[in-house]
PDB file of C-alpha atoms in Angstrom:
ATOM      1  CA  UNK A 129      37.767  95.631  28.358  1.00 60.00           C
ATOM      2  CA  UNK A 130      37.033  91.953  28.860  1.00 72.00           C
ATOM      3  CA  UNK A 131      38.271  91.280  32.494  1.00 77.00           C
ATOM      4  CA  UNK A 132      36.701  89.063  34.772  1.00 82.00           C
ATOM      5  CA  UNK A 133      36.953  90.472  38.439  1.00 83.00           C
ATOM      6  CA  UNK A 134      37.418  88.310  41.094  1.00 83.00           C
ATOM      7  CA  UNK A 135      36.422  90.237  44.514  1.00 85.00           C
ATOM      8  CA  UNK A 136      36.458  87.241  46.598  1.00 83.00           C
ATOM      9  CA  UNK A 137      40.922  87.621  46.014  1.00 85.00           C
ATOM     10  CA  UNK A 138      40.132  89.202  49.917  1.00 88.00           C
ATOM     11  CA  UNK A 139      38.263  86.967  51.518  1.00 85.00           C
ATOM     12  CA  UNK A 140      41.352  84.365  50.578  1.00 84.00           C
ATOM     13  CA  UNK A 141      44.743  83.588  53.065  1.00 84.00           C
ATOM     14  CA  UNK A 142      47.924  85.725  52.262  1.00 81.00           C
ATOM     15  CA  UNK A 143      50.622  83.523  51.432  1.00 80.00           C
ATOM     16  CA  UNK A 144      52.077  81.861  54.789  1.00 72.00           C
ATOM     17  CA  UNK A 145      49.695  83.573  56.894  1.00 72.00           C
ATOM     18  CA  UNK A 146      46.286  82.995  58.256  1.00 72.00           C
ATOM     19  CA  UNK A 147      45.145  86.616  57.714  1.00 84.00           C
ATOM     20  CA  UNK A 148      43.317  87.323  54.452  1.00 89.00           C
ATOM     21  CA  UNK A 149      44.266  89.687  52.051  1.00 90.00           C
ATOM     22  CA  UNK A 150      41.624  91.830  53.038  1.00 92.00           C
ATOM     23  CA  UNK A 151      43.326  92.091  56.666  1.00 92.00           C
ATOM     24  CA  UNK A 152      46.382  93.103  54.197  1.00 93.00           C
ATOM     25  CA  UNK A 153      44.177  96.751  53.498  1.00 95.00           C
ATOM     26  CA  UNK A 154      42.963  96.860  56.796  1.00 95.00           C
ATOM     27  CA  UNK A 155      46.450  96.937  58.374  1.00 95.00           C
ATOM     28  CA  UNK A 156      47.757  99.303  55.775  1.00 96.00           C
ATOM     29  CA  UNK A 157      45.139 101.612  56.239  1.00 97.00           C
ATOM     30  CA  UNK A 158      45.711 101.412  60.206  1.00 97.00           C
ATOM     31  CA  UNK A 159      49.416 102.635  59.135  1.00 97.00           C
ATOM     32  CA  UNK A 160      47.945 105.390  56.630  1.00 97.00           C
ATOM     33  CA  UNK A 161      45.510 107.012  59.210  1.00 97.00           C
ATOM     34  CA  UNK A 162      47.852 106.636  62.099  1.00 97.00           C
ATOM     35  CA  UNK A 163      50.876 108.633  59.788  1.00 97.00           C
ATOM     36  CA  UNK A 164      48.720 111.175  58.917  1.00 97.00           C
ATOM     37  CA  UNK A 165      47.135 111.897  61.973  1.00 97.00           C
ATOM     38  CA  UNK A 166      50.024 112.372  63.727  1.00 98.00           C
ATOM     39  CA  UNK A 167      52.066 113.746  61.804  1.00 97.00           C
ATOM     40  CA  UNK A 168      49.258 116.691  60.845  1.00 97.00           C
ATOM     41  CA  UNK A 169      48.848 117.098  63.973  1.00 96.00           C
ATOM     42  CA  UNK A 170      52.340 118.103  64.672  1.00 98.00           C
ATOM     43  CA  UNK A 171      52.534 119.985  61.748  1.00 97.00           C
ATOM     44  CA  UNK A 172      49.551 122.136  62.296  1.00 95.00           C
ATOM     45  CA  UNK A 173      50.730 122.613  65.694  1.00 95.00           C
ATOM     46  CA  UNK A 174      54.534 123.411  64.385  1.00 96.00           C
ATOM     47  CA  UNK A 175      53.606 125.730  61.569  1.00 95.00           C
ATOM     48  CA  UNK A 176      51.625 127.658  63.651  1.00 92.00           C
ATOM     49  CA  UNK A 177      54.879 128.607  65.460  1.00 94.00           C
ATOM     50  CA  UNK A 178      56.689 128.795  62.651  1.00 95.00           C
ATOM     51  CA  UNK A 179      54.159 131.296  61.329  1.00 92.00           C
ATOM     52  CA  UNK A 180      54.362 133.118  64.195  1.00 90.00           C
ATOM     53  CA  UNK A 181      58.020 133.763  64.311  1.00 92.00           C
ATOM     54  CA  UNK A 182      57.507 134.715  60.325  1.00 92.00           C
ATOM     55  CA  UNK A 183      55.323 137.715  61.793  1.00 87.00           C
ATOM     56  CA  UNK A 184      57.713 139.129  64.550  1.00 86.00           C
ATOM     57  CA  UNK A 185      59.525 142.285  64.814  1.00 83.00           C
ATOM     58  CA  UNK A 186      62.736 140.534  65.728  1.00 88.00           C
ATOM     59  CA  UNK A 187      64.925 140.068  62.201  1.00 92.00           C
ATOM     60  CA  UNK A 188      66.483 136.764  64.054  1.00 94.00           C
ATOM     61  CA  UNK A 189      63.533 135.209  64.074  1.00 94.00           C
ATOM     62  CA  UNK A 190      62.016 136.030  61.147  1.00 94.00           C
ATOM     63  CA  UNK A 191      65.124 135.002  59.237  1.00 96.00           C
ATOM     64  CA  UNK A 192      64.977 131.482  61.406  1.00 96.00           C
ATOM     65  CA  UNK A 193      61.263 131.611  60.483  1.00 94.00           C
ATOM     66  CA  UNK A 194      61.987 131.710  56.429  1.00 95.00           C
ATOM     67  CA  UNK A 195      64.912 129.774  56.854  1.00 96.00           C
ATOM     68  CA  UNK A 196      63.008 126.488  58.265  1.00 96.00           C
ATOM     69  CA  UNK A 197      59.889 127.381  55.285  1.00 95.00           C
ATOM     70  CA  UNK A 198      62.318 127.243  52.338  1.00 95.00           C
ATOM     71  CA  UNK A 199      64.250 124.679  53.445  1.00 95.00           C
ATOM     72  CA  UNK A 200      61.583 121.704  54.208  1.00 96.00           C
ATOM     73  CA  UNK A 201      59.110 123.289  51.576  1.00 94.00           C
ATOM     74  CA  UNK A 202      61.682 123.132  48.734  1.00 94.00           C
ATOM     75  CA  UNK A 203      63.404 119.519  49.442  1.00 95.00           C
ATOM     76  CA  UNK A 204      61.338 116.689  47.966  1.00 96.00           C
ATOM     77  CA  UNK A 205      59.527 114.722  50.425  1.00 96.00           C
ATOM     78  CA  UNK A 206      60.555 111.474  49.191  1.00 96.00           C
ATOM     79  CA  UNK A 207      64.285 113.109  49.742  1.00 96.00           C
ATOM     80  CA  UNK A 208      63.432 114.119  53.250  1.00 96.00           C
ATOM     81  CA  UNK A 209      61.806 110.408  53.630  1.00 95.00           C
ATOM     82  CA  UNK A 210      65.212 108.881  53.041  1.00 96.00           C
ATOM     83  CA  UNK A 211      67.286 111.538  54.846  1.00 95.00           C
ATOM     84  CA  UNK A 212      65.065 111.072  57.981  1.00 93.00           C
ATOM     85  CA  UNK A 213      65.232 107.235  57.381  1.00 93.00           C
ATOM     86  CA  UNK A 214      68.886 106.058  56.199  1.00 93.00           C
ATOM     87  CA  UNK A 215      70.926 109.491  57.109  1.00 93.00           C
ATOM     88  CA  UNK A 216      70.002 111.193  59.854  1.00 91.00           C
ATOM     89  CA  UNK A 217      70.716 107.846  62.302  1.00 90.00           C
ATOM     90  CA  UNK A 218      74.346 107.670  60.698  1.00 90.00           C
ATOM     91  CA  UNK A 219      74.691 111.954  61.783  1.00 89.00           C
ATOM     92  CA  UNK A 220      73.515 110.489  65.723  1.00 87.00           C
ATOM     93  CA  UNK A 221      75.955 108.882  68.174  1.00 88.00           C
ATOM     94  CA  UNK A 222      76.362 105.496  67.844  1.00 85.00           C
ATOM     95  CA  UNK A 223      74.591 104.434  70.648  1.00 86.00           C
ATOM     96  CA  UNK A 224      71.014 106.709  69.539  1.00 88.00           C
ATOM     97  CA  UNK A 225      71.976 106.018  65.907  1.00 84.00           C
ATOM     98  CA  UNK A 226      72.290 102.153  67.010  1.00 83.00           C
ATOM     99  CA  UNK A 227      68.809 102.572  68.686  1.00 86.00           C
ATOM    100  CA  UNK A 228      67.083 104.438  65.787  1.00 84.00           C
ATOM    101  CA  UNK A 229      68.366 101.480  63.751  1.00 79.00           C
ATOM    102  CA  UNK A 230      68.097  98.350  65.552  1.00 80.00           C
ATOM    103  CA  UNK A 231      65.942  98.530  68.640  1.00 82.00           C
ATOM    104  CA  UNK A 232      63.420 101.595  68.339  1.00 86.00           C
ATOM    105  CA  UNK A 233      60.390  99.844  67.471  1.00 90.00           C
ATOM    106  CA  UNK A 234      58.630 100.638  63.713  1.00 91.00           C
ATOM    107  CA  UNK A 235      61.306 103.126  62.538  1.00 92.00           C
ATOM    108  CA  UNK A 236      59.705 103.801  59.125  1.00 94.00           C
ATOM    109  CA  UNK A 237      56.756 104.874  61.205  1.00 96.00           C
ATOM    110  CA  UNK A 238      58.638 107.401  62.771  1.00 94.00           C
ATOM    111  CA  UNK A 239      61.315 108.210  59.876  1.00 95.00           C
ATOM    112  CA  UNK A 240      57.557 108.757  57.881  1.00 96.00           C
ATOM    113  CA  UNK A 241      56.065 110.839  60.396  1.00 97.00           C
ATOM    114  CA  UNK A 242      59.249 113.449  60.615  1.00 96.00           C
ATOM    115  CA  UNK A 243      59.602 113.785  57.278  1.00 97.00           C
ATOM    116  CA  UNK A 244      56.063 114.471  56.709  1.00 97.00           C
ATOM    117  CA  UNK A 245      55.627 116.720  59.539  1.00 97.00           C
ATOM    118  CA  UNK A 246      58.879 118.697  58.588  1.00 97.00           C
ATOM    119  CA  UNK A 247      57.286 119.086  55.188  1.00 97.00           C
ATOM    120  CA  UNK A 248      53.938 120.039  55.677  1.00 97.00           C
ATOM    121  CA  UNK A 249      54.886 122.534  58.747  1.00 97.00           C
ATOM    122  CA  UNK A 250      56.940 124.366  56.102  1.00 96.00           C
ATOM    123  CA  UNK A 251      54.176 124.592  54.082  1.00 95.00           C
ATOM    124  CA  UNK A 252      51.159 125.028  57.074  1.00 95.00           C
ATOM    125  CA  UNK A 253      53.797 127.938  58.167  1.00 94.00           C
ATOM    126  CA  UNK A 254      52.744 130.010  54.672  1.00 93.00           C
ATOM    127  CA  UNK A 255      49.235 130.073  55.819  1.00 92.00           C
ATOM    128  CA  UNK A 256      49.855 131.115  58.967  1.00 91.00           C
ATOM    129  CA  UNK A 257      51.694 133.680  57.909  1.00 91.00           C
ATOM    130  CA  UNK A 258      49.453 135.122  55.779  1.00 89.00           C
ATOM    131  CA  UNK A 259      46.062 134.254  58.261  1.00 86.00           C
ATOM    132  CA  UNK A 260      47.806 136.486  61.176  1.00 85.00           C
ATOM    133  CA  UNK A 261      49.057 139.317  58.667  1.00 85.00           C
ATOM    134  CA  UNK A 262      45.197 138.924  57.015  1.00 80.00           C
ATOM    135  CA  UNK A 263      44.242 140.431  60.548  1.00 77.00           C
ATOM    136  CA  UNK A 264      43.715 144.157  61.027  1.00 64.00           C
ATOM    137  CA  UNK A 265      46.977 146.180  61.770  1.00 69.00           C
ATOM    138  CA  UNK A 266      45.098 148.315  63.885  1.00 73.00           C
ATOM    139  CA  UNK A 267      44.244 144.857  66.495  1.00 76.00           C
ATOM    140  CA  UNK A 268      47.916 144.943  66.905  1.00 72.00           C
ATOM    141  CA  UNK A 269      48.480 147.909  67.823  1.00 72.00           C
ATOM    142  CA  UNK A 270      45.528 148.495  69.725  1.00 76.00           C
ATOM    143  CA  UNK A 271      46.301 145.184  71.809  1.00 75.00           C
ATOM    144  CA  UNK A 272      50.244 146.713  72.924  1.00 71.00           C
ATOM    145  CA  UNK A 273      48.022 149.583  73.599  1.00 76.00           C
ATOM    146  CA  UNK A 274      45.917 147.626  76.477  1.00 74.00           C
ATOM    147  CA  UNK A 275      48.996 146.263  78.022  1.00 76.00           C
ATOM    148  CA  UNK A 276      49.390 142.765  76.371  1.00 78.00           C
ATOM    149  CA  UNK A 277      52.195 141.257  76.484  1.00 79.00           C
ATOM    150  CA  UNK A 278      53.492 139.823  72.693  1.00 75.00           C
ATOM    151  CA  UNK A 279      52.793 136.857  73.809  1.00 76.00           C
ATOM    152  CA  UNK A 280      49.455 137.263  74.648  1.00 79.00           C
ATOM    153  CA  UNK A 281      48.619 139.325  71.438  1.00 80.00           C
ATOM    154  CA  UNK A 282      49.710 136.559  69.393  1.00 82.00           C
ATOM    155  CA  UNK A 283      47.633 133.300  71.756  1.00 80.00           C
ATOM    156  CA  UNK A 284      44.115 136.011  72.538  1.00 78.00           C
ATOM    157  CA  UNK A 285      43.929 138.196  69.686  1.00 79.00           C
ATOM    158  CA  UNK A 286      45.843 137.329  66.306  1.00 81.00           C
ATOM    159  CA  UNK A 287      45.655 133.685  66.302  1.00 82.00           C
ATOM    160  CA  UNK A 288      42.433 133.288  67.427  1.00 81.00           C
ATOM    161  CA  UNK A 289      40.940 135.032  64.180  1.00 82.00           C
ATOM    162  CA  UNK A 290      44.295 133.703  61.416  1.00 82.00           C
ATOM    163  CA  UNK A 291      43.090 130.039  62.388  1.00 84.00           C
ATOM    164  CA  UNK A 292      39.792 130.987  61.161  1.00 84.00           C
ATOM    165  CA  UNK A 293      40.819 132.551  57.790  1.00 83.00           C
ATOM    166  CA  UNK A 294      43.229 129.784  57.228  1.00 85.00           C
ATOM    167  CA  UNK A 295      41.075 126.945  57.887  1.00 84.00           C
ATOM    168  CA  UNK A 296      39.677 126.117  54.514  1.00 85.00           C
ATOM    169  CA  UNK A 297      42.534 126.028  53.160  1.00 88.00           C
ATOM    170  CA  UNK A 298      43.905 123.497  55.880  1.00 90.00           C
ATOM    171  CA  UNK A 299      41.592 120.819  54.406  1.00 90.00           C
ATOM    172  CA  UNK A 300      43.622 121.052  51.821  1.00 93.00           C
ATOM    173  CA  UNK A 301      46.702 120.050  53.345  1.00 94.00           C
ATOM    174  CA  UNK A 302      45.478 117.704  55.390  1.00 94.00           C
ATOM    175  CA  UNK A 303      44.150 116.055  52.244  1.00 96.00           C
ATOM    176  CA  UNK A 304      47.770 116.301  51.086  1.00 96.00           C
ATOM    177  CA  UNK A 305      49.140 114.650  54.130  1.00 96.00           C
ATOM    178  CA  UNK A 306      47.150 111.889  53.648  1.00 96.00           C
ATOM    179  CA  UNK A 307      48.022 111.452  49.972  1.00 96.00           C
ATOM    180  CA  UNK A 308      51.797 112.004  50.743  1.00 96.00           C
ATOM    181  CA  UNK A 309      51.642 109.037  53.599  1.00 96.00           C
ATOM    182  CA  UNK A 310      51.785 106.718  50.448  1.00 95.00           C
ATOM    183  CA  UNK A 311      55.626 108.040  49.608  1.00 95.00           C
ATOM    184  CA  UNK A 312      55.930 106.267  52.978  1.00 95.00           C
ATOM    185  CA  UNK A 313      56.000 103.160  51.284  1.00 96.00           C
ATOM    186  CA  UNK A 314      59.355 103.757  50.002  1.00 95.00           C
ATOM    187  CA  UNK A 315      61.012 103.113  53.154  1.00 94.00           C
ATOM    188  CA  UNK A 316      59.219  99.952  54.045  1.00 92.00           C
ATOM    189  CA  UNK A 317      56.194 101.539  55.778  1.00 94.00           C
ATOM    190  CA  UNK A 318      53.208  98.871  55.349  1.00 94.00           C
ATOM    191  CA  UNK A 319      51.225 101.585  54.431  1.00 95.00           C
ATOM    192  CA  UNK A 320      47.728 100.873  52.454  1.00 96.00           C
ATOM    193  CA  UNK A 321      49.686 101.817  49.379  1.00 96.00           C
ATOM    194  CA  UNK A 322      51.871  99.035  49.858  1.00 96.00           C
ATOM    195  CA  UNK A 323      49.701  97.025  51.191  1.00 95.00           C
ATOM    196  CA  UNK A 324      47.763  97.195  48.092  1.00 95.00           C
ATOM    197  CA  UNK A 325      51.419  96.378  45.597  1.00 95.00           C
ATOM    198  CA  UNK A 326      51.629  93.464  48.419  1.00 93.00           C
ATOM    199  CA  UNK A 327      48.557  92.239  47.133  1.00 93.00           C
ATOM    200  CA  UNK A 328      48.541  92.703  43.728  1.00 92.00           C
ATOM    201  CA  UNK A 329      52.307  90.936  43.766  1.00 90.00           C
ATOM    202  CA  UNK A 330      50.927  87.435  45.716  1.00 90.00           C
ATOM    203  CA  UNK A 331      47.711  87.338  43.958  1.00 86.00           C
ATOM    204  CA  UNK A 332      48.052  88.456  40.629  1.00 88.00           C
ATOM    205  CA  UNK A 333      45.173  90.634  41.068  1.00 88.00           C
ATOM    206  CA  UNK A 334      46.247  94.183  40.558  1.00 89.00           C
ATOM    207  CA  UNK A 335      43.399  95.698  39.222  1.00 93.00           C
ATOM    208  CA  UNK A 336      41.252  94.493  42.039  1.00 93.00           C
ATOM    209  CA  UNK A 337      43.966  95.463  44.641  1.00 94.00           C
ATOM    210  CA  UNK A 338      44.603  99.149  43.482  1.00 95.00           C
ATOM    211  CA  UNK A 339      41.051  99.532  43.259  1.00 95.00           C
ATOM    212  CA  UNK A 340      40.047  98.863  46.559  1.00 95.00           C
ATOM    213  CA  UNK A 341      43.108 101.158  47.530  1.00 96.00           C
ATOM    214  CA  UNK A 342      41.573 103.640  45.472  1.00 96.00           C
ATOM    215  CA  UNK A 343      38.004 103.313  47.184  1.00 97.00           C
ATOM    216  CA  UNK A 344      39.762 103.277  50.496  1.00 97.00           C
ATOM    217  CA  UNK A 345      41.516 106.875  50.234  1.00 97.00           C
ATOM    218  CA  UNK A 346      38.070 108.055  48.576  1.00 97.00           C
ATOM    219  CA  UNK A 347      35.965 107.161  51.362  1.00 97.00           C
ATOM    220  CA  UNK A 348      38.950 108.675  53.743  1.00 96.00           C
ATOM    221  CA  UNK A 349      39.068 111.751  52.163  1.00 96.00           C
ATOM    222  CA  UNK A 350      35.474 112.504  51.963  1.00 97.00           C
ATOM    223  CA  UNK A 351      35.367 111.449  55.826  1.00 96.00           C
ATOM    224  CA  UNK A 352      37.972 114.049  56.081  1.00 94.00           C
ATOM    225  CA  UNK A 353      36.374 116.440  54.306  1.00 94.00           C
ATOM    226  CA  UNK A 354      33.313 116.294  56.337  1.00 94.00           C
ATOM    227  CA  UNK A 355      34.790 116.477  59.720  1.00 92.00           C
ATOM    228  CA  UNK A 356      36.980 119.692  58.458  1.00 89.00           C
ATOM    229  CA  UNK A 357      34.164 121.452  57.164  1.00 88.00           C
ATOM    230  CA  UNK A 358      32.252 120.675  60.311  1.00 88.00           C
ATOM    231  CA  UNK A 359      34.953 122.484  62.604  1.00 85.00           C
ATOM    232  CA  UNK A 360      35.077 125.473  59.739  1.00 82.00           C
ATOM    233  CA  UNK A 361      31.104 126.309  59.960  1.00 83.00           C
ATOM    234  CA  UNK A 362      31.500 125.604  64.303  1.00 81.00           C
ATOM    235  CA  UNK A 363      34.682 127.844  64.378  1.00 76.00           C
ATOM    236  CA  UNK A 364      32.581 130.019  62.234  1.00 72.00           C
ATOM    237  CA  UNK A 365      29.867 130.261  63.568  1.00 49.00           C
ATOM    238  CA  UNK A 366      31.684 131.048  67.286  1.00 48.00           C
ATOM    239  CA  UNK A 367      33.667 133.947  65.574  1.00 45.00           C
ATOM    240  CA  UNK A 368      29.940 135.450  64.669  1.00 47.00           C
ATOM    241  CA  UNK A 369      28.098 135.453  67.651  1.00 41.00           C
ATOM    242  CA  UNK A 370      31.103 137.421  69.371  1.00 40.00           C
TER     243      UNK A 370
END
């Protein structure tokens, strides 16, 4: 392909601005860390309890358990992106729907951050599930036995040993979470995704743009990658020597 690249597009002012373009990616990827972070973060610590209830003996909760999964798991997250960012102020009273609106400050943020926490807590809830019920029946019954309370079977003695099965396969999500901040962009979050459009529209350079994007999430998942798989072999490693 004969294309002449022109890196130095970054190192040149955005339109009406005295920032660079490259500040343009910088910001964006600001937004992208800060979604994902927090909203895996309340996730993980969401569909942990929603796991939990999943593996009860009360029917109630189970049922609220599975009800919660298959409802945020099933609706599209771009759906749930609009829902959280053009509906669910108009279901508020006026005066919180007013604030959500008008006042609260970076409401895509926040409309982004619910709808992918909802989402990937449904999802973080199946592994959960299946890390606690991966645990010998026997520890179960055995901790009832020595007087735990449910409560404390679930917190010293299930959990405990379910985070550790289910941790490779949280990389994975979180690796998902990361990729799914981009449908962020959808509802005006200055993501690095749109960022990266931004760029390519006032510059004309959309190959270069998209490609930096591209190196960007690389680099961000492979960081990501290493500092998961460096909790899996210490979390491992703990679980031996007991």
């Amino acid at each position: 392909m004969d294309y002449n690249w022109n890196w130095g597009i970054f190192w040149d002012s955005a339109p009406g601005e005295s920032s660079s373009y490259l500040y343009w990616l910088i910001t964006g990827t600001s937004w992208t860390l800060a979604t994902t972070l927090v909203a895996f973060t309340l996730a993980f610590l969401i569909g942990g309890v929603i796991g939990t209830l999943r593996t009860s003996t009360l029917r109630p909760l189970v049922w609220l358990g599975n009800l919660y999964t298959e409802v945020f798991r099933n609706i599209p997250l771009l759906v749930q992106m609009f829902i959280c960012f053009f509906v669910v102020p108009e279901l508020l009273p006026v005066s919180l729907g007013d604030y959500l609106k008008q006042d609260l400050p970076y409401p895509s943020f926040f409309s982004a951050v619910l709808a992918l926490t909802l989402f990937t807590s449904a999802k973080l809830s199946e592994l959960f599930k299946a890390g606690i019920e991966s645990v010998a029946v026997g520890q179960r019954g055995a901790a009832l036995a020595l007087g735990l309370r449910p409560s404390q079977m679930y917190l010293e003695v299930l959990l405990p040993q379910a985070i550790r099965v289910v941790f490779p396969p949280l990389t994975s999500e979180a690796l998902n979470t990361l990729k799914n901040s981009s449908v962020a962009l959808t509802i005006g979050l200055m993501e690095l995704t749109a960022q990266a459009r931004n760029v390519s529209e006032y510059s004309f350079n959309t190959f270069e743009a998209f490609t930096a994007a591209t190196l960007i999430y690389v680099v961000i998942s492979l960081l990501l990658t290493f500092v998961m798989g460096h909790i899996e072999r210490s979390l491992a490693v703990r679980g031996a020597t007991r």
